[in-house]
Short mmCIF file of N, CA and C in Angstrom, two decimals:
data_model
loop_
_atom_site.label_atom_id
_atom_site.label_comp_id
_atom_site.label_asym_id
_atom_site.label_seq_id
_atom_site.Cartn_x
_atom_site.Cartn_y
_atom_site.Cartn_z
N MET A 1 -0.07 -57.22 31.58
CA MET A 1 0.41 -56.06 31.56
C MET A 1 2.22 -55.38 32.03
N PRO A 2 2.68 -55.30 31.69
CA PRO A 2 4.36 -55.15 31.59
C PRO A 2 4.19 -53.34 32.48
N ASP A 3 5.07 -53.56 33.95
CA ASP A 3 4.91 -52.77 34.95
C ASP A 3 5.52 -51.25 33.74
N LEU A 4 5.61 -50.18 34.65
CA LEU A 4 6.38 -49.15 34.13
C LEU A 4 7.30 -48.82 34.62
N THR A 5 7.86 -49.64 35.26
CA THR A 5 9.32 -49.31 35.51
C THR A 5 10.30 -50.01 35.12
N THR A 6 9.76 -50.99 34.16
CA THR A 6 10.95 -51.48 33.19
C THR A 6 10.78 -50.61 31.77
N MET A 7 10.12 -49.29 31.79
CA MET A 7 10.46 -48.62 30.90
C MET A 7 12.36 -47.99 31.89
N ARG A 8 12.71 -47.58 30.62
CA ARG A 8 14.13 -46.52 30.48
C ARG A 8 13.37 -45.27 31.90
N ASN A 9 14.24 -44.62 32.10
CA ASN A 9 13.82 -44.11 33.29
C ASN A 9 12.72 -43.79 34.12
N ILE A 10 12.40 -44.41 34.76
CA ILE A 10 10.78 -44.86 34.94
C ILE A 10 11.01 -45.10 36.56
N GLY A 11 11.00 -45.26 37.26
CA GLY A 11 11.72 -45.44 39.20
C GLY A 11 10.10 -45.88 38.98
N ALA A 12 10.53 -46.58 40.82
CA ALA A 12 8.60 -46.72 41.62
C ALA A 12 8.59 -44.94 42.04
N GLU A 13 9.07 -43.88 42.40
CA GLU A 13 8.30 -42.86 42.34
C GLU A 13 7.50 -42.34 41.48
N MET A 14 7.86 -42.39 40.20
CA MET A 14 7.59 -41.83 38.93
C MET A 14 6.52 -42.95 38.02
N SER A 15 6.21 -44.49 39.20
CA SER A 15 5.55 -44.75 38.22
C SER A 15 4.28 -44.85 39.53
N ARG A 16 4.49 -44.98 40.46
CA ARG A 16 3.29 -44.40 41.86
C ARG A 16 3.02 -43.02 41.03
N LYS A 17 3.56 -42.15 40.86
CA LYS A 17 2.84 -41.07 40.29
C LYS A 17 1.93 -40.96 38.43
N LEU A 18 2.64 -41.91 38.18
CA LEU A 18 2.00 -41.81 36.69
C LEU A 18 0.64 -42.42 36.67
N THR A 19 0.53 -44.20 38.25
CA THR A 19 -0.39 -44.30 38.57
C THR A 19 -1.68 -43.90 38.51
N ALA A 20 -1.04 -42.51 39.79
CA ALA A 20 -2.21 -41.66 39.34
C ALA A 20 -2.67 -40.62 39.16
N VAL A 21 -1.92 -40.88 38.17
CA VAL A 21 -3.25 -39.62 36.74
C VAL A 21 -3.05 -41.07 36.29
N GLY A 22 -3.75 -41.72 36.05
CA GLY A 22 -4.26 -42.54 35.14
C GLY A 22 -3.29 -42.85 33.64
N LEU A 23 -1.95 -43.44 34.28
CA LEU A 23 -0.91 -44.17 32.91
C LEU A 23 -0.25 -45.42 33.58
N ASP A 24 -1.40 -46.31 33.76
CA ASP A 24 -0.83 -47.12 34.71
C ASP A 24 0.39 -48.62 33.94
N SER A 25 0.60 -47.85 32.49
CA SER A 25 1.15 -48.83 31.89
C SER A 25 2.36 -48.14 30.68
N PRO A 26 3.26 -48.81 30.93
CA PRO A 26 3.70 -48.81 29.33
C PRO A 26 3.13 -47.96 28.18
N GLU A 27 2.21 -49.18 27.87
CA GLU A 27 0.97 -48.58 26.57
C GLU A 27 0.51 -47.44 26.57
N LYS A 28 0.07 -47.15 28.05
CA LYS A 28 -0.97 -45.93 28.56
C LYS A 28 0.04 -44.62 27.87
N LEU A 29 0.95 -45.13 28.30
CA LEU A 29 1.91 -43.32 28.32
C LEU A 29 2.49 -43.23 27.94
N ARG A 30 2.64 -44.14 26.91
CA ARG A 30 3.20 -43.71 24.84
C ARG A 30 1.99 -43.97 24.11
N GLU A 31 0.95 -43.63 24.37
CA GLU A 31 -0.21 -43.55 24.05
C GLU A 31 -0.38 -42.02 24.34
N ALA A 32 -0.62 -41.93 25.68
CA ALA A 32 -0.74 -40.22 25.89
C ALA A 32 0.61 -39.29 24.98
N GLY A 33 1.52 -39.95 25.28
CA GLY A 33 3.08 -39.20 24.59
C GLY A 33 3.40 -38.46 26.15
N ALA A 34 4.49 -37.64 25.98
CA ALA A 34 5.14 -36.68 27.07
C ALA A 34 4.37 -35.79 27.50
N LYS A 35 4.33 -35.32 26.41
CA LYS A 35 3.58 -33.65 27.34
C LYS A 35 2.36 -33.76 27.84
N ASP A 36 1.91 -34.82 27.49
CA ASP A 36 -0.14 -34.98 27.66
C ASP A 36 0.27 -35.38 29.18
N ALA A 37 1.43 -36.13 29.06
CA ALA A 37 1.39 -37.46 30.73
C ALA A 37 2.12 -36.19 31.74
N PHE A 38 2.92 -34.91 31.22
CA PHE A 38 3.85 -34.40 31.89
C PHE A 38 2.71 -33.42 32.62
N PHE A 39 1.38 -32.37 31.88
CA PHE A 39 0.86 -32.08 31.99
C PHE A 39 -0.48 -32.04 32.93
N ARG A 40 -0.39 -34.05 32.96
CA ARG A 40 -1.62 -34.64 34.59
C ARG A 40 -0.95 -34.04 36.08
N LEU A 41 0.53 -35.15 35.43
CA LEU A 41 1.76 -35.29 36.88
C LEU A 41 1.60 -32.80 37.44
N LYS A 42 2.00 -32.43 36.43
CA LYS A 42 1.87 -31.11 36.80
C LYS A 42 0.53 -30.96 37.53
N THR A 43 -0.40 -31.56 36.79
CA THR A 43 -1.56 -30.96 37.95
C THR A 43 -1.73 -31.31 39.21
N LEU A 44 -2.26 -32.66 39.47
CA LEU A 44 -1.24 -33.06 40.32
C LEU A 44 -0.22 -33.20 41.50
N TYR A 45 0.46 -33.24 41.08
CA TYR A 45 2.08 -32.60 42.06
C TYR A 45 2.45 -31.80 40.84
N PRO A 46 1.89 -30.18 41.74
CA PRO A 46 2.50 -29.05 40.82
C PRO A 46 4.36 -28.74 41.04
N ASN A 47 5.04 -29.51 41.48
CA ASN A 47 6.03 -29.26 41.46
C ASN A 47 7.09 -30.55 41.00
N VAL A 48 6.79 -30.85 39.84
CA VAL A 48 7.34 -31.81 39.16
C VAL A 48 8.03 -30.63 37.95
N CYS A 49 9.11 -31.08 37.38
CA CYS A 49 9.95 -29.38 36.26
C CYS A 49 10.73 -29.81 35.58
N LEU A 50 10.76 -29.59 34.70
CA LEU A 50 11.45 -29.81 32.85
C LEU A 50 12.02 -31.54 32.94
N VAL A 51 12.56 -31.16 33.87
CA VAL A 51 13.43 -32.62 34.35
C VAL A 51 12.64 -34.17 33.92
N HIS A 52 11.48 -34.17 34.63
CA HIS A 52 10.29 -35.36 34.86
C HIS A 52 9.69 -35.16 32.96
N LEU A 53 9.67 -34.18 32.41
CA LEU A 53 9.18 -34.06 31.34
C LEU A 53 10.57 -34.72 30.47
N TYR A 54 11.76 -34.84 30.37
CA TYR A 54 12.68 -35.11 30.08
C TYR A 54 12.94 -36.49 30.27
N VAL A 55 12.32 -37.03 31.40
CA VAL A 55 12.26 -38.19 31.16
C VAL A 55 10.76 -38.89 31.19
N LEU A 56 10.32 -38.72 31.11
CA LEU A 56 9.15 -39.33 30.31
C LEU A 56 9.08 -39.15 28.85
N GLU A 57 9.41 -38.54 27.94
CA GLU A 57 9.82 -38.42 26.68
C GLU A 57 10.87 -39.62 26.18
N GLY A 58 11.48 -39.35 27.01
CA GLY A 58 13.30 -40.69 27.39
C GLY A 58 12.61 -41.80 27.83
N ALA A 59 11.94 -42.23 28.25
CA ALA A 59 11.40 -43.35 27.93
C ALA A 59 10.72 -43.86 27.31
N ILE A 60 9.60 -43.21 26.66
CA ILE A 60 8.17 -43.33 25.18
C ILE A 60 9.85 -44.13 24.21
N ARG A 61 11.30 -43.44 23.71
CA ARG A 61 11.91 -43.60 22.92
C ARG A 61 13.12 -44.54 23.18
N ASP A 62 13.03 -44.84 24.17
CA ASP A 62 13.95 -45.81 25.15
C ASP A 62 15.29 -45.30 24.83
N VAL A 63 15.68 -43.88 25.82
CA VAL A 63 17.00 -43.62 25.51
C VAL A 63 16.61 -42.45 26.93
N GLU A 64 18.14 -42.31 27.38
CA GLU A 64 18.65 -42.11 28.43
C GLU A 64 17.92 -40.52 28.37
N TYR A 65 17.33 -40.20 29.35
CA TYR A 65 16.44 -38.88 28.75
C TYR A 65 18.04 -37.51 28.80
N ASN A 66 19.09 -37.73 29.94
CA ASN A 66 19.68 -36.82 29.38
C ASN A 66 20.20 -36.77 27.62
N ARG A 67 20.68 -38.22 27.32
CA ARG A 67 20.56 -38.22 25.49
C ARG A 67 19.83 -37.95 25.46
N LEU A 68 18.33 -37.12 24.76
CA LEU A 68 17.65 -36.17 23.87
C LEU A 68 18.00 -35.63 23.08
N PRO A 69 17.89 -35.48 21.99
CA PRO A 69 18.25 -34.77 20.81
C PRO A 69 18.03 -32.81 21.18
N ASP A 70 18.56 -32.06 21.06
CA ASP A 70 18.95 -31.40 21.13
C ASP A 70 17.22 -30.29 20.57
N GLY A 71 16.90 -30.34 19.72
CA GLY A 71 15.76 -29.90 18.78
C GLY A 71 14.51 -30.29 19.80
N VAL A 72 14.86 -31.85 20.16
CA VAL A 72 13.31 -32.08 20.66
C VAL A 72 13.70 -31.64 21.94
N ARG A 73 14.79 -31.40 22.81
CA ARG A 73 14.34 -31.17 24.65
C ARG A 73 14.00 -29.33 23.96
N GLU A 74 14.61 -28.94 23.49
CA GLU A 74 14.56 -27.02 22.94
C GLU A 74 12.50 -27.23 22.90
N ASP A 75 11.95 -27.98 21.96
CA ASP A 75 11.06 -28.29 22.18
C ASP A 75 10.06 -28.76 23.51
N LEU A 76 10.45 -29.52 24.12
CA LEU A 76 9.99 -29.59 25.79
C LEU A 76 9.98 -28.86 26.90
N LYS A 77 11.45 -28.03 26.77
CA LYS A 77 11.48 -26.85 27.18
C LYS A 77 10.40 -25.24 27.20
N ALA A 78 9.85 -25.56 25.17
CA ALA A 78 8.95 -24.39 25.33
C ALA A 78 7.59 -25.24 25.57
N PHE A 79 7.25 -25.80 25.90
CA PHE A 79 6.17 -26.39 26.33
C PHE A 79 5.83 -26.27 27.99
N SER A 80 7.28 -26.92 28.69
CA SER A 80 7.27 -26.81 30.11
C SER A 80 7.08 -24.84 30.14
N ASP A 81 7.66 -23.97 29.54
CA ASP A 81 8.08 -22.65 29.72
C ASP A 81 6.20 -22.17 29.44
N TYR A 82 5.60 -22.52 28.16
CA TYR A 82 4.19 -22.06 28.46
C TYR A 82 2.97 -22.74 28.86
N LEU A 83 3.58 -23.62 29.92
CA LEU A 83 2.43 -24.02 31.67
C LEU A 83 2.91 -23.63 32.35
N LYS A 84 3.96 -23.19 32.31
CA LYS A 84 4.31 -21.71 34.15
C LYS A 84 3.70 -20.60 33.00
N GLY A 85 3.20 -20.25 31.73
CA GLY A 85 3.11 -19.44 31.76
C GLY A 85 4.33 -18.22 30.47
N LYS A 86 5.49 -18.46 31.03
CA LYS A 86 6.20 -17.76 30.16
C LYS A 86 6.34 -18.42 28.43
N GLY A 87 5.36 -18.54 28.33
CA GLY A 87 5.88 -19.11 26.83
C GLY A 87 4.79 -18.56 25.62
N GLY A 88 4.75 -18.48 24.51
CA GLY A 88 3.84 -17.63 23.65
C GLY A 88 2.58 -18.96 23.09
N PRO A 89 2.50 -18.69 22.34
CA PRO A 89 0.94 -19.96 22.02
C PRO A 89 1.85 -21.68 22.50
N ASN A 90 0.73 -22.33 22.66
CA ASN A 90 0.57 -23.76 22.67
C ASN A 90 1.92 -24.33 21.45
N PRO A 91 2.90 -24.83 22.03
CA PRO A 91 3.76 -25.70 21.08
C PRO A 91 3.50 -26.62 20.78
#
């Protein structure tokens, strides 16, 4: 089974955290999606931030997290804001 660190943007620490929330392979991360993975991380590690969400989406798309399309970044920001209680209905 491939290791999470084989994915773009995922280092040892993020791999450890993802494994702790039940996402221990690239396949499981892709299946869960960035938003679900971020929600799981946020539950166990409240200090994860929006950049972590971008990192997860970038890993799934196999692009650098700072190269995500603007529309994707806006959607992920809205989701993060929703989790913080700053947004409207769940995006």
